[in-house]
Amino acid sequence: MGRVRASPMTETTMKILDRTLELDTALRAVARACHATMAVRKGIAGAFAGTIVKEDKSPVTVADFAAQAVVASSLEHAFGDDPLVGEESSDSLRDPAQSGTLARVVAAVREATGQPVGESVVLEWLDRGNARGDTQRYWVLDPVDGTKGFLRGGQYAVALALIEDGEPTVAVLGCPAYEAAGLAIPGLLLAARRGQGAFEVPLHGFATATRRPLRVDRSRAASACRMCESVESGHTDQSASERIVRELGLTGDALRMDSQAKYAAVARGDADLYLRLPTRKDYREKVWDHAAGALVLQEALGTVTDVDGAPLDFRHGTTLQQNRGVIASACAEHARIVDAVRRAIG
Ligand code: AMP
Ligand code: MG
């Protein structure tokens, strides 16, 4: 049976850090960025018109740029010296051919921040996200995780985490399209501080709403677990996951959704297992695709490892160089799942 190694116990893990100001700043920043993305999505024709295809062929929209600028401005205000590792850069927006997209980004940022800023300030905010993740403390941001889901009308997430000594210590996951019982309007914020648990709060009215603690139900047998995975077959090996579901005898319907909303689904009990199985040998997961979601789930007492059962290692800059894929679960039998994955993918 495969062993699941515990995460490395550094000083950061052992000391309980307060980080109230960081958490409150991150909640406000992510909420504002979520509202910016929702405004862009409402005028979805505009979002499509502003879609740029990046070098790796992935799309980036007005919403991605606006959300990164909005979060960067909030962090600059509260923690001016903290570096930010953001997924986006201003390079393509500086191309004169993209002046129409830049104008839409500026309009979205003005609306979200209430500040009459110009192009140069917005581009500077965007470029605050150019850090490489090689300092003791820095923030990691995916301004729109699951851009394909955003464009398709599916799930997406604004994901922000603070990394200290190579470990996520504060996380906020904004899921503007998440529908949950008791929500009049879709949208959730899930948040965590290392050693202090995780909670969720409705996105709309989050500042005054009650924070609901998140704690997974680990008593479910693996056979009763529901698996979730990417919609995109290029991001996870869906035929391997089908074999694993069969081998483990999972009875629940598999769920496909975009973005780190999958971590949210497991943390709140809408799914029990998130499989992300490598489709290419050379692909390394990006830190912004996992830092926030993984901390939220771990603080909700879930387990997060790579496909070999090793903890995610955030000490290597912008990629999870030492890891392959991800297995995130609410199951006490995580090690059994790791074994099944190992057999299925060889
Ligand atoms: P998801 O919405 O879970 O499918 O994940 C979206 C993320 O997948 C994007 O933010 C990309 O960074 C990431 N991605 C791109 N290519 C790959 C790949 N080959 N394997 C795994 N993830 C990828
Ligand atoms: Mg992403």
Short mmCIF file of N, CA, C and O in Angstrom, two decimals, residues 82-85 131-140 161-167 287 314-318:
data_model
loop_
_atom_site.label_atom_id
_atom_site.label_comp_id
_atom_site.label_asym_id
_atom_site.label_seq_id
_atom_site.Cartn_x
_atom_site.Cartn_y
_atom_site.Cartn_z
N ASP A 82 5.29 43.41 -0.59
CA ASP A 82 5.15 41.97 -0.88
C ASP A 82 5.18 41.72 -2.39
O ASP A 82 4.38 42.29 -3.13
N PRO A 83 6.06 40.82 -2.86
CA PRO A 83 6.04 40.45 -4.28
C PRO A 83 4.76 39.66 -4.61
O PRO A 83 4.17 39.02 -3.74
N LEU A 84 4.39 39.71 -5.89
CA LEU A 84 3.20 38.99 -6.36
C LEU A 84 3.57 38.16 -7.59
O LEU A 84 4.15 38.68 -8.55
N VAL A 85 3.25 36.88 -7.54
CA VAL A 85 3.43 36.00 -8.70
C VAL A 85 2.04 35.85 -9.34
O VAL A 85 1.18 35.15 -8.81
N ALA A 131 6.66 38.81 -10.24
CA ALA A 131 7.64 38.17 -9.35
C ALA A 131 7.79 36.69 -9.71
O ALA A 131 6.90 36.10 -10.33
N ARG A 132 8.91 36.11 -9.30
CA ARG A 132 9.22 34.72 -9.70
C ARG A 132 9.01 33.71 -8.58
O ARG A 132 9.22 32.52 -8.77
N GLY A 133 8.66 34.18 -7.39
CA GLY A 133 8.44 33.22 -6.30
C GLY A 133 9.73 32.72 -5.69
O GLY A 133 9.82 31.55 -5.30
N ASP A 134 10.75 33.60 -5.63
CA ASP A 134 12.03 33.16 -5.07
C ASP A 134 12.38 33.92 -3.79
O ASP A 134 13.54 34.03 -3.41
N THR A 135 11.36 34.46 -3.12
CA THR A 135 11.60 35.19 -1.87
C THR A 135 10.94 34.44 -0.71
O THR A 135 10.17 33.51 -0.93
N GLN A 136 11.23 34.89 0.52
CA GLN A 136 10.70 34.19 1.70
C GLN A 136 9.17 34.30 1.76
O GLN A 136 8.48 33.38 2.15
N ARG A 137 8.66 35.47 1.32
CA ARG A 137 7.21 35.72 1.40
C ARG A 137 6.75 36.32 0.09
O ARG A 137 7.37 37.25 -0.42
N TYR A 138 5.68 35.81 -0.48
CA TYR A 138 5.10 36.38 -1.69
C TYR A 138 3.66 35.86 -1.87
O TYR A 138 3.27 34.86 -1.28
N TRP A 139 2.92 36.57 -2.69
CA TRP A 139 1.55 36.18 -3.00
C TRP A 139 1.54 35.48 -4.36
O TRP A 139 2.36 35.79 -5.23
N VAL A 140 0.58 34.58 -4.53
CA VAL A 140 0.40 33.86 -5.80
C VAL A 140 -1.04 34.06 -6.25
O VAL A 140 -1.97 33.87 -5.46
N ALA A 161 -3.21 33.26 -2.90
CA ALA A 161 -2.61 32.64 -1.71
C ALA A 161 -1.35 33.40 -1.32
O ALA A 161 -0.66 33.96 -2.16
N LEU A 162 -1.06 33.39 -0.02
CA LEU A 162 0.21 33.92 0.49
C LEU A 162 1.11 32.72 0.75
O LEU A 162 0.68 31.73 1.36
N ILE A 163 2.35 32.80 0.25
CA ILE A 163 3.32 31.73 0.50
C ILE A 163 4.40 32.28 1.42
O ILE A 163 4.94 33.36 1.17
N GLU A 164 4.68 31.55 2.48
CA GLU A 164 5.77 31.93 3.39
C GLU A 164 6.64 30.71 3.63
O GLU A 164 6.12 29.64 3.97
N ASP A 165 7.94 30.88 3.47
CA ASP A 165 8.88 29.77 3.62
C ASP A 165 8.44 28.55 2.82
O ASP A 165 8.51 27.41 3.30
N GLY A 166 7.95 28.80 1.61
CA GLY A 166 7.61 27.70 0.72
C GLY A 166 6.31 26.98 1.02
O GLY A 166 6.07 25.90 0.49
N GLU A 167 5.46 27.59 1.86
CA GLU A 167 4.18 26.94 2.15
C GLU A 167 3.05 27.95 2.11
O GLU A 167 3.19 29.06 2.63
N VAL A 287 2.00 26.92 -9.82
CA VAL A 287 1.65 27.16 -8.40
C VAL A 287 0.31 27.88 -8.27
O VAL A 287 -0.46 27.60 -7.35
N PHE A 314 5.87 23.74 -2.75
CA PHE A 314 5.80 25.10 -3.30
C PHE A 314 7.13 25.85 -3.18
O PHE A 314 7.14 27.07 -3.21
N ARG A 315 8.23 25.13 -3.05
CA ARG A 315 9.51 25.82 -2.83
C ARG A 315 10.29 26.05 -4.12
O ARG A 315 11.48 26.36 -4.07
N HIS A 316 9.66 25.88 -5.28
CA HIS A 316 10.43 25.94 -6.53
C HIS A 316 9.90 26.98 -7.52
O HIS A 316 9.79 26.70 -8.71
N GLY A 317 9.54 28.15 -7.01
CA GLY A 317 9.14 29.23 -7.91
C GLY A 317 7.75 29.02 -8.48
O GLY A 317 6.82 28.66 -7.76
N THR A 318 7.62 29.20 -9.80
CA THR A 318 6.28 29.25 -10.38
C THR A 318 5.68 27.89 -10.73
O THR A 318 4.51 27.81 -11.07
#
